[in-house]
Coordinates of C-alpha atoms in Angstrom, one line a residue:
X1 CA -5.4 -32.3 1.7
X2 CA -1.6 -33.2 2.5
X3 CA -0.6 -29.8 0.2
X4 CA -3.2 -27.9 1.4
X5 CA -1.3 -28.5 5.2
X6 CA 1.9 -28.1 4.1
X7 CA 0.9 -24.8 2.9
X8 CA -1.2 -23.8 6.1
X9 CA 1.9 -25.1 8.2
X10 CA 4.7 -23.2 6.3
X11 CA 2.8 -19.2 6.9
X12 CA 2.7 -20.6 10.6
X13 CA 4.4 -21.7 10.8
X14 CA 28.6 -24.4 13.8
X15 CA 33.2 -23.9 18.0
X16 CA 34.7 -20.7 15.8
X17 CA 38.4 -20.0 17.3
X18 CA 38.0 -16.2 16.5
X19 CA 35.6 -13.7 17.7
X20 CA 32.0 -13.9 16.4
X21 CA 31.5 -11.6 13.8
X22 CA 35.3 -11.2 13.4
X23 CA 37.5 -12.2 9.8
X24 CA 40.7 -14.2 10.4
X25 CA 41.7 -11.7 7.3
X26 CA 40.2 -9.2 5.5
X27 CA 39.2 -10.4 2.1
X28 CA 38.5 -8.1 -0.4
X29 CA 35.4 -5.5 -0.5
X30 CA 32.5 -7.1 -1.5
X31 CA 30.2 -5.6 -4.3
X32 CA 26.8 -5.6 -5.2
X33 CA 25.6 -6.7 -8.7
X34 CA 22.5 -5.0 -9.4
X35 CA 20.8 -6.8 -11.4
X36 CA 16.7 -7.2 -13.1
X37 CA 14.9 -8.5 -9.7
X38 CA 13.0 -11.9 -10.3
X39 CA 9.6 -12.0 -12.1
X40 CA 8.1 -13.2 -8.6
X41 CA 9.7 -10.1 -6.7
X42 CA 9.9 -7.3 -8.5
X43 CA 7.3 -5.0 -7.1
X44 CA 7.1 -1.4 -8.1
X45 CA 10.7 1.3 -7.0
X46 CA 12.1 -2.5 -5.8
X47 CA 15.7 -2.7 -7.2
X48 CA 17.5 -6.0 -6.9
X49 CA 21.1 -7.0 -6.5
X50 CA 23.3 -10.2 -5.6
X51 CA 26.3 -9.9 -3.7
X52 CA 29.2 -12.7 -3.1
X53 CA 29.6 -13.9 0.9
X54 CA 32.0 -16.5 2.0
X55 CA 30.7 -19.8 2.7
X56 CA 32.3 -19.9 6.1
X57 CA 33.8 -16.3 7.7
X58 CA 36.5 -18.4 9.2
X59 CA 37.8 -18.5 6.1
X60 CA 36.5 -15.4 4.2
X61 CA 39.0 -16.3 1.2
X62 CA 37.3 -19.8 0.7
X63 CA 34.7 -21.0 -0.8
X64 CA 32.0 -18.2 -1.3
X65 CA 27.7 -18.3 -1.5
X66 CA 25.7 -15.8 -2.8
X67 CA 22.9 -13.9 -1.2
X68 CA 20.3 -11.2 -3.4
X69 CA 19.0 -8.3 -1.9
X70 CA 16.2 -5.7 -2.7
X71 CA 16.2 -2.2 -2.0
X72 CA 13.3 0.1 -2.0
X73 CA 15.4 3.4 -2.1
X74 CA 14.9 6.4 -0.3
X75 CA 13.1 9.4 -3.1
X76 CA 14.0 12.5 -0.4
X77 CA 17.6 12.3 -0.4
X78 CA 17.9 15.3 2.2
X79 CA 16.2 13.5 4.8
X80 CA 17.6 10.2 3.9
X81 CA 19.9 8.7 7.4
X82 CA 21.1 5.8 6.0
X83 CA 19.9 2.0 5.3
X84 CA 17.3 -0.2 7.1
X85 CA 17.7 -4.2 7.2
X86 CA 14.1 -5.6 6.9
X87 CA 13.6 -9.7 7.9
X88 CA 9.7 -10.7 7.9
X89 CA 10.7 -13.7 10.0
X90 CA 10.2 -17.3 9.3
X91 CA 13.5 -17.7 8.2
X92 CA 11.9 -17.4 4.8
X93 CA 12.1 -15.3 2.0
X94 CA 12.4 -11.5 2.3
X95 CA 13.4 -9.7 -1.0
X96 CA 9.8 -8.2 -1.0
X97 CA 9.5 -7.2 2.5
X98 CA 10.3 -3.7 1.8
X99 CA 7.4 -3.1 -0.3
X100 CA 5.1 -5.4 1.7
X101 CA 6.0 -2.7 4.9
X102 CA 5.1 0.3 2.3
X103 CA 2.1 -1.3 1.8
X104 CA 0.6 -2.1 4.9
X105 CA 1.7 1.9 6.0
X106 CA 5.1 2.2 7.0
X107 CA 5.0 6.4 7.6
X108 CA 6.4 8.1 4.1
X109 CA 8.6 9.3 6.9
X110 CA 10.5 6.4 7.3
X111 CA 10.6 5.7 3.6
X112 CA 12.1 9.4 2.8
X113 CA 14.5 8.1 6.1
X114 CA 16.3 4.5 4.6
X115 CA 16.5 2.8 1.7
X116 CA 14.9 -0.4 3.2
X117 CA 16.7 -3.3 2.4
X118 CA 15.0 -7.1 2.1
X119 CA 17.3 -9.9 1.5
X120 CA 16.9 -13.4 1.3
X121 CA 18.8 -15.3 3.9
X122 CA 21.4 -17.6 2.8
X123 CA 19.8 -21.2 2.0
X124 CA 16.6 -19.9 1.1
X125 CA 14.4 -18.1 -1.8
X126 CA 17.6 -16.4 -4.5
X127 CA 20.4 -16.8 -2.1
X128 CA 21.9 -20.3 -2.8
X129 CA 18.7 -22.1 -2.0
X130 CA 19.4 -25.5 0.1
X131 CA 17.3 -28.3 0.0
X132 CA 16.5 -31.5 2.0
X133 CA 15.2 -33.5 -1.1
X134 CA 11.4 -33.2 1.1
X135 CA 8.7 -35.5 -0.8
X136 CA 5.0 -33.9 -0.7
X137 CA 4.2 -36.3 2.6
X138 CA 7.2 -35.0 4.4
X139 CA 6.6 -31.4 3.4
X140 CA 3.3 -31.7 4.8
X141 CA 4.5 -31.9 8.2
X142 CA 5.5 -28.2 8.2
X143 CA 7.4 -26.6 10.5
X144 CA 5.3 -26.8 13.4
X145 CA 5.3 -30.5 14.9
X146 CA 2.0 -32.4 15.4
X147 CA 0.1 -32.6 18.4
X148 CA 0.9 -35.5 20.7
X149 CA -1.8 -37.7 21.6
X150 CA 0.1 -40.5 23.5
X151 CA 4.0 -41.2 24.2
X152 CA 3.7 -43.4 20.9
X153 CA 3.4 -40.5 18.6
X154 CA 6.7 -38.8 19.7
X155 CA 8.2 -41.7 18.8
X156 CA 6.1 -41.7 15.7
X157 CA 7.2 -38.4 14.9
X158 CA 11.0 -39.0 16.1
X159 CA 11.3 -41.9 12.9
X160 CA 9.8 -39.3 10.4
X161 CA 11.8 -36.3 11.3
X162 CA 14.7 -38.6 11.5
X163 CA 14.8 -39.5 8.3
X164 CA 14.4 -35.6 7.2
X165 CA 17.4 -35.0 8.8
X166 CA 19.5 -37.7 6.7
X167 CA 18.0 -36.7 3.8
X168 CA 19.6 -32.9 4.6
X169 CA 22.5 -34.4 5.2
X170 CA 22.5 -36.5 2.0
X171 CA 21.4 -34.1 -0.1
X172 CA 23.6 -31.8 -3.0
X173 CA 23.5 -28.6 -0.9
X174 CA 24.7 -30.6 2.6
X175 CA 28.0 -29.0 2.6
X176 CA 25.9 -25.6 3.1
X177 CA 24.6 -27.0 6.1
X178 CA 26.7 -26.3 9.2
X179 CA 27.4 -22.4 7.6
X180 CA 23.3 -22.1 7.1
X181 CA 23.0 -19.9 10.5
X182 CA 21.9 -17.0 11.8
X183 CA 25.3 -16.0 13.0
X184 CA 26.6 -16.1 9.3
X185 CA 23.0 -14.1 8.6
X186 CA 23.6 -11.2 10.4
X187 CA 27.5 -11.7 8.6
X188 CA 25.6 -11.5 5.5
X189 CA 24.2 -7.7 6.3
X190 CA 27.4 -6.5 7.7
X191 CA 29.0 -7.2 4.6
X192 CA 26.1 -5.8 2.5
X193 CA 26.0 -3.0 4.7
X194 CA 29.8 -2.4 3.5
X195 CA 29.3 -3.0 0.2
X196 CA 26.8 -0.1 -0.3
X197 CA 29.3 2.5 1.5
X198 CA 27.5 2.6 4.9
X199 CA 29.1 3.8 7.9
X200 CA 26.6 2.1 9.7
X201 CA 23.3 0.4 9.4
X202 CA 19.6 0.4 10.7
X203 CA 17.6 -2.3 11.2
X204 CA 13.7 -3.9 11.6
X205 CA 13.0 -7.3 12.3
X206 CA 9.7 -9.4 13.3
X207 CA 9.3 -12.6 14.8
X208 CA 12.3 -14.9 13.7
X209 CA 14.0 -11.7 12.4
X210 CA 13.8 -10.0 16.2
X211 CA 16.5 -12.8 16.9
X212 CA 18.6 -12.1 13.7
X213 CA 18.4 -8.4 14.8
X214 CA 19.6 -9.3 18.3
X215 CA 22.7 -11.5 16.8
X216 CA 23.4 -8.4 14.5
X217 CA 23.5 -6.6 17.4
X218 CA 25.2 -8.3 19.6
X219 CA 27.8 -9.1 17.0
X220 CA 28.4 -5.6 15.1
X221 CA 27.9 -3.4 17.6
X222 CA 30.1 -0.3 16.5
X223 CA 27.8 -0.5 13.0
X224 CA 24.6 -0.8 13.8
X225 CA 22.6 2.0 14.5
X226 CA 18.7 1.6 15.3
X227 CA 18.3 -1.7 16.0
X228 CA 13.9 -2.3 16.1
X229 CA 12.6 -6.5 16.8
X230 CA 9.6 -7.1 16.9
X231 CA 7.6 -10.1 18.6
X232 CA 10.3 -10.8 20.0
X233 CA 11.7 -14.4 20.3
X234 CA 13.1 -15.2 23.5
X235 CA 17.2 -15.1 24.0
X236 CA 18.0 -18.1 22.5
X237 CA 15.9 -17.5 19.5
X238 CA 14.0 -20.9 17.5
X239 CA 15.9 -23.1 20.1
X240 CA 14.4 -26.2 21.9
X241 CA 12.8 -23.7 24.4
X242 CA 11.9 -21.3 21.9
X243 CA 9.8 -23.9 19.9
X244 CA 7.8 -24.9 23.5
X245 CA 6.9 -21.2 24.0
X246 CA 4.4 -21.2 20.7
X247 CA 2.3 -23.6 23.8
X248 CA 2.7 -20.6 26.4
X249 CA 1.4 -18.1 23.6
X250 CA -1.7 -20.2 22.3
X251 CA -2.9 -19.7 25.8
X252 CA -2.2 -16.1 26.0
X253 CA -4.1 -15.2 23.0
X254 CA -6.9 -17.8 22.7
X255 CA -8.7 -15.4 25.6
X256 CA -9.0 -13.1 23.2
X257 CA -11.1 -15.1 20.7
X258 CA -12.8 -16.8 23.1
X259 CA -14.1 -13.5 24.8
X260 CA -15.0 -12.6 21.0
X261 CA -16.8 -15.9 20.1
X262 CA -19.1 -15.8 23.1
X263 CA -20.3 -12.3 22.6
X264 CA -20.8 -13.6 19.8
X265 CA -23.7 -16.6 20.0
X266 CA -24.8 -16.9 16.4
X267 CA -22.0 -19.5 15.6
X268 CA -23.0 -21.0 18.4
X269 CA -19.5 -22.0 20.3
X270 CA -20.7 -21.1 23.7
X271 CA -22.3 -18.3 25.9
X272 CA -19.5 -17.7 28.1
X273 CA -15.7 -18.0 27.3
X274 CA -14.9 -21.1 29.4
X275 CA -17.6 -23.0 27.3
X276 CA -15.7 -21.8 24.0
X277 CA -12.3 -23.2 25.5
X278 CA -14.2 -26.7 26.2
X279 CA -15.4 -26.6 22.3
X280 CA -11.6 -26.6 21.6
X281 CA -11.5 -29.6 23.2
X282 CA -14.4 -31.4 22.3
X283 CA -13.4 -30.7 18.8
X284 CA -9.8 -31.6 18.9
X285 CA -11.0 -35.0 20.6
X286 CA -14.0 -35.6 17.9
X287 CA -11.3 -34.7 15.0
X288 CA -8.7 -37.4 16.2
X289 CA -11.4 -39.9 16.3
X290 CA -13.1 -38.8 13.1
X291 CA -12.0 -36.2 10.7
X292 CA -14.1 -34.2 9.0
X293 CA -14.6 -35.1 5.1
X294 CA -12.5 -32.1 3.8
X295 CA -9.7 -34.5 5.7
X296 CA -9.1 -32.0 8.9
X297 CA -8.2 -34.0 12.3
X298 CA -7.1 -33.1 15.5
X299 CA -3.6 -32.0 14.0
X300 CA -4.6 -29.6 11.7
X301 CA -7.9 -28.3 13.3
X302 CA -5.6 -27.7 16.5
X303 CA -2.3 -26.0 13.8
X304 CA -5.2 -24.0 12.2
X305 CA -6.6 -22.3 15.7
X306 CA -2.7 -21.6 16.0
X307 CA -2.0 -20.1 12.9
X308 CA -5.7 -18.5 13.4
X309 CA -4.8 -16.5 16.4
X310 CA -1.8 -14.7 14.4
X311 CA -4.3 -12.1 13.5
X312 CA -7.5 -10.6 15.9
X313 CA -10.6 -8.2 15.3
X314 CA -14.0 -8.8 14.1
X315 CA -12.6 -10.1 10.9
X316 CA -10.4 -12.5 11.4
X317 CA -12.4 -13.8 14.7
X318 CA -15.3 -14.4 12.5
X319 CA -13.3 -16.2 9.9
X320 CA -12.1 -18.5 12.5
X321 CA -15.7 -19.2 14.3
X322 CA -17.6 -19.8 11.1
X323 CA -14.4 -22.8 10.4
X324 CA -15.2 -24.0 13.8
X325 CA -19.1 -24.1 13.3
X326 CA -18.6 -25.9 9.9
X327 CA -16.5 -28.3 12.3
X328 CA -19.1 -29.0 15.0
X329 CA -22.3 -29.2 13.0
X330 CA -20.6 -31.1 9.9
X331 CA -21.2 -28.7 7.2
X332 CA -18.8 -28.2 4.8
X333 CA -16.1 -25.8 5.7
X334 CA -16.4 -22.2 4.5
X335 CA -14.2 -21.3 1.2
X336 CA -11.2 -20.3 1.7
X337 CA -8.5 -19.0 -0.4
X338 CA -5.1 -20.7 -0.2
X339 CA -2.5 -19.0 0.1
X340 CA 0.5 -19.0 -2.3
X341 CA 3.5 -20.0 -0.9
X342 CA 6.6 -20.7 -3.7
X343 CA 9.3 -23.0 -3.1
X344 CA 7.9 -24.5 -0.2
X345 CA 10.6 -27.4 0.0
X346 CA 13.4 -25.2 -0.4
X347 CA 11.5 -22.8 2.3
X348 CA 11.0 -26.2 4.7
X349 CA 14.7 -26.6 3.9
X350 CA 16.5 -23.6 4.5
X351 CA 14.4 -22.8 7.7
X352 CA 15.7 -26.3 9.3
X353 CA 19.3 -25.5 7.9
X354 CA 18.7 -22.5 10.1
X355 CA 17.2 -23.1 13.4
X356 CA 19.1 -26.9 13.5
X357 CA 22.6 -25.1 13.1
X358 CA 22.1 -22.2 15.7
X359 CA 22.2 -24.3 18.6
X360 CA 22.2 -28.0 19.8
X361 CA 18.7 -29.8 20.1
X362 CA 18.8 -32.2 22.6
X363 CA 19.4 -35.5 20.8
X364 CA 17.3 -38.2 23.4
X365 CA 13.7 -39.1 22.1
X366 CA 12.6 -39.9 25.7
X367 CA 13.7 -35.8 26.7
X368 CA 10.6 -34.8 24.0
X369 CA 8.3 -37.6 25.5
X370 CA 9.1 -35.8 29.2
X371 CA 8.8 -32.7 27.3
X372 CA 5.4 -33.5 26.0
X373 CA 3.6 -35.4 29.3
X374 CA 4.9 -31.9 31.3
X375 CA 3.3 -29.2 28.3
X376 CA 0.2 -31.2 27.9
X377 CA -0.7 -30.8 31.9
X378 CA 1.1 -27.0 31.5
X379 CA -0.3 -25.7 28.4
X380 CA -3.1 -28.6 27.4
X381 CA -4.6 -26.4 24.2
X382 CA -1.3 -26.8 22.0
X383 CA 1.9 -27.9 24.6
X384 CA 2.0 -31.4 23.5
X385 CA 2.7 -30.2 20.0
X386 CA 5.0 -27.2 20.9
X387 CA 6.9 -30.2 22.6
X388 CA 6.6 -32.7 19.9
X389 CA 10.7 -33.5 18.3
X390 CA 11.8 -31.9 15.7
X391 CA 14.6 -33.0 13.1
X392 CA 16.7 -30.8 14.9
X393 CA 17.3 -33.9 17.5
X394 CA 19.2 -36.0 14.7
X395 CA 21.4 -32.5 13.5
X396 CA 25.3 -32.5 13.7
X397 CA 26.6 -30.7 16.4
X398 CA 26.9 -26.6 15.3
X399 CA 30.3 -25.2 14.6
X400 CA 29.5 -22.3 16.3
X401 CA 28.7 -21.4 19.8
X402 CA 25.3 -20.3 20.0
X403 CA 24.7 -16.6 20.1
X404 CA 23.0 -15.1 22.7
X405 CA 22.2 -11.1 22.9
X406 CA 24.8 -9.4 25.1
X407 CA 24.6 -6.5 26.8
X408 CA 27.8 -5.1 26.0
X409 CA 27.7 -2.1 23.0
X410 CA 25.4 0.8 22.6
X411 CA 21.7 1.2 24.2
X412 CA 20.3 0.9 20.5
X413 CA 17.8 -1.8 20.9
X414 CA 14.1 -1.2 20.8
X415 CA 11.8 -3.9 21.0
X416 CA 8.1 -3.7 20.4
X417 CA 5.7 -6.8 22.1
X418 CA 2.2 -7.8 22.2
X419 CA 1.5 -8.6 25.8
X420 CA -0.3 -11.6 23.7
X421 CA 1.4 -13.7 21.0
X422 CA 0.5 -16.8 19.7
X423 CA 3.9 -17.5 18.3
X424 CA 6.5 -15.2 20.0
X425 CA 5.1 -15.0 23.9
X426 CA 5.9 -12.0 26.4
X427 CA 7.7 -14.5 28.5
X428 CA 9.9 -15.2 25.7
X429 CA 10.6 -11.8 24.7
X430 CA 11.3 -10.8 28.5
X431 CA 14.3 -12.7 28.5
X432 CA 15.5 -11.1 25.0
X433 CA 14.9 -8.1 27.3
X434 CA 17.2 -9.1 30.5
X435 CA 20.0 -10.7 28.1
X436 CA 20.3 -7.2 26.8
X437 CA 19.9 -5.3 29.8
X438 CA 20.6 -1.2 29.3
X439 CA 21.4 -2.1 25.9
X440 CA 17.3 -2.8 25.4
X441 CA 13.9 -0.9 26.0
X442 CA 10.7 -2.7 25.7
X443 CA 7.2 -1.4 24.2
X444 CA 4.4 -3.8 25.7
X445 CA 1.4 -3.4 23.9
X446 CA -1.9 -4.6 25.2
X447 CA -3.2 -6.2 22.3
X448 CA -3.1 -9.5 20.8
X449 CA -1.8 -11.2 17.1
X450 CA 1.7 -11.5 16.0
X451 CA 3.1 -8.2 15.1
X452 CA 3.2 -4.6 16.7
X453 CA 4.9 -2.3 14.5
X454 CA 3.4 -1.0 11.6
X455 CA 0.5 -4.7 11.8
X456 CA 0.0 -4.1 15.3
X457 CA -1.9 -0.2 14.2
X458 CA -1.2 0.8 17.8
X459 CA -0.8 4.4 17.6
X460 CA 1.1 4.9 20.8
X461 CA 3.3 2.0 20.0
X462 CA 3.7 3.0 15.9
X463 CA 4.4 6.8 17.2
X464 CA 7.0 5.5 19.4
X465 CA 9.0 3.4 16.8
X466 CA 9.0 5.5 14.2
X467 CA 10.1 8.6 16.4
X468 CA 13.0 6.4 17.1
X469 CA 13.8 5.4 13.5
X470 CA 13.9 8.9 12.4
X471 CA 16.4 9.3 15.5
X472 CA 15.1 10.1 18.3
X473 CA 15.9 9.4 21.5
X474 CA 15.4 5.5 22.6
X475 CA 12.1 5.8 24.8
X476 CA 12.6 4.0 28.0
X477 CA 10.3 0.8 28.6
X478 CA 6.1 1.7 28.2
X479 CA 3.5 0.2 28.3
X480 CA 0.5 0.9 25.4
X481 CA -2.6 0.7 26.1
X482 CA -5.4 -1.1 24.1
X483 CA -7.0 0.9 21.1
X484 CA -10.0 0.2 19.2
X485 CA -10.0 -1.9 16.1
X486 CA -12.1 -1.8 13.1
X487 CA -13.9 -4.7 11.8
X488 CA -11.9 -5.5 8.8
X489 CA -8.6 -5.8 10.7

């Protein structure tokens, strides 16, 4: 049961002295090794390479790390405009990213357009994977923190996540840990951008990755060209406030299924959408008092509704109702195949290495308590574990000033939003959108899940990104209305 969470919780779920994104001295040109991509990334036209970074850009002669990229190149070369940066989110792994977006029906337009890049972030997957020495118990806390019944379990949760935190900062990769950020990130694809002979560089980013793509931004921008994010973390990125907002979005979207499950009476969750959001309740409540004999609780039946609202349609909806049936009538829970998820502790890891060292966490156990008695009242379906502490609160202080996006450079920014998102909320991305100002325009989609572009199957909102990718003008903001959907998405 403990794996079987870890895994459910993982798809869920430092002061510089020089300019950001600025050398002290220009080291030499880096180069990319291309090299045979790994057994559990190569994927067909993927071609693989590692390339040497510096540690710390402070000192780009010091002490270097290595990140590997993938690159699905471009087969029309007379169309080709240059390179596209890809980030999936997470942080986690992204070598195959640009064959995952080929597969799900990026437009052959866009592939004659860029060689689409995928990298792993530094600290995680094949770029000098980090680790936190997690045991199997701690790993099964994910990434998302529990739901807070009482007071007592923040402080519950404050002693485990403490001791996470030690442990990164005991562990063999701990001198990694203050240069594991997004700032050095978005480093990273500058200097892969120069190492392949690019003038300037595209890029595409969803969820976590709409914040890497605004720090790129914000920090290069005389070389980036198309700059597309994508449920759209708010201006701050996977900060304090950006981990309450996944409370705002699970009451967003949960609407959406509800509407669904009560048109829907055969799995008997209620006739009318304000009876399905009581069955949340009721079953959260029954859950912490009993669990269910496959081992769900409160926790994880409440984590699993989360991660269930990442995708809508008949499909998924049903998936989730029939779990919740199994739940309230005590049958055993439909099959379900588990995902496969490889190098979860380094995964676990390198994500905390990330969102810990782009900005300071406050540090006082009783500010997550408040936080947690004012998100239960405000968003009572998942706020009091949006809320919950992370191990962020017992991280060093960052070396860096947090980046923020700025709205000084080029108007190159397109964003693309659900109006409902479990994970990455409107509000949130609506501050992305004033921090950029002119620099920005804004798709709105009226549709729920996490992810427009490309998963979203929009048309209006699909026609209008990939207009701009193949250089178009930047639309100004729109709105998109709903479309149909088929059963099977």
């Amino acid at each position: 049961m403990r794996k079987w969470l870890s895994l459910t919780a993982v798809v869920t779920a430092t002061a510089a002295l020089v300019l950001p994104g600025v050398a002290t001295a220009a080291p030499a040109a880096p180069e990319v090794r291309w090299v045979a991509c790994p057994a559990d990334v190569a994927s067909p036209g993927l071609e693989c390479g590692t390339l040497s970074v510096p540690l710390d850009y402070r000192e780009p002669r010091g002490r270097k790390t290595e990140v590997m990229i993938s690159r699905l190149a471009s087969e029309n070369r007379e169309k080709r405009r240059g390179i596209l940066f890809t980030n999936p989110g997470g942080p986690s792994e992204g070598l195959t990213f640009p064959f995952l977006l080929k597969a799900l029906g990026m437009p052959q337009s866009v592939l004659d357009a860029y060689d689409v890049i995928g990298m792993d972030p530094r600290g995680i997957g094949y770029s000098s994977p980090a680790t936190c020495d997690l045991t199997d118990e701690q790993m099964a806390l994910g990434s998302v923190p529990p739901y807070a019944v009482t007071p007592a379990d923040v402080r519950k949760r404050a002693e485990e996540v403490e001791k996470i935190a030690e442990q990164c900062l005991r562990s063999s990769t701990a001198d990694e840990l203050p240069h594991n950020t997004t700032a050095n990130i978005a480093r990273d694809l500058d200097s892969v951008r120069t190492a392949l002979g690019e003038e300037k560089a595209s890029f595409l980013g969803y969820s976590y990755g709409s914040y890497l793509g605004s720090v790129y931004a914000t920090l290069f921008p005389k070389t980036s060209d198309r700059v597309v994010i994508d449920s759209n973390l708010g201006a701050g990125g996977w900060d304090v406030e950006g981990g309450r907002m996944f409370a705002r979005g699970v009451e967003d979207t949960f609407p959406d299924f509800a509407k669904w499950a009560a048109a829907h009476p055969e799995h008997g969750l209620g006739s009318t959408p304000d009876q399905v959001r009581a069955k949340y309740f009721d079953l959260a409540a029954r859950l912490d008092a009993k669990p269910s004999p496959e081992g769900v609780d409160g926790q994880v039946f409440r984590l699993l509704t989360f991660t269930g609202l990442y995708a809508t349609g008949d499909a998924a909806f049903a998936k989730m109702a029939a779990r919740w049936k199994a739940l309230d009538t005590g049958a055993p829970l439909p099959p379900e195949e588990t995902p496969v998820v490889p190098r979860v502790e380094n995964l676990l890891s390198g994500r905390l290495h990330v969102i810990c060292g782009d900005s300071e966490w406050p540090s006082s156990v009783r500010a997550y308590e408040r936080n947690v008695a004012v998100d239960r009242v405000r968003y009572p379906m998942f706020g009091a574990a949006a809320a919950n502490i992370y191990p962020c609160a017992f991280w060093p202080k960052p070396v860096e000033k947090q980046v923020r996006p700025s709205g000084r450079g080029p108007a190159n920014v397109l964003m693309a939003q659900n109006e409902r998102d479990p994970a990455t909320p409107l509000a949130g991305a609506r501050t992305t959108r004033r921090a950029f100002g002119d620099r920005a325009a804004m798709i709105t989609v009226d549709q729920g899940g996490h992810g427009t572009y490309v998963i979203g199957k929009n048309k209006c909102a699909n026609d209008a990104v990939t207009a701009y990718l193949l250089g178009g003008p930047r639309p100004n903001d729109t709105r998109c209305a709903a479309e149909p959907r088929s059963a099977a998405e």
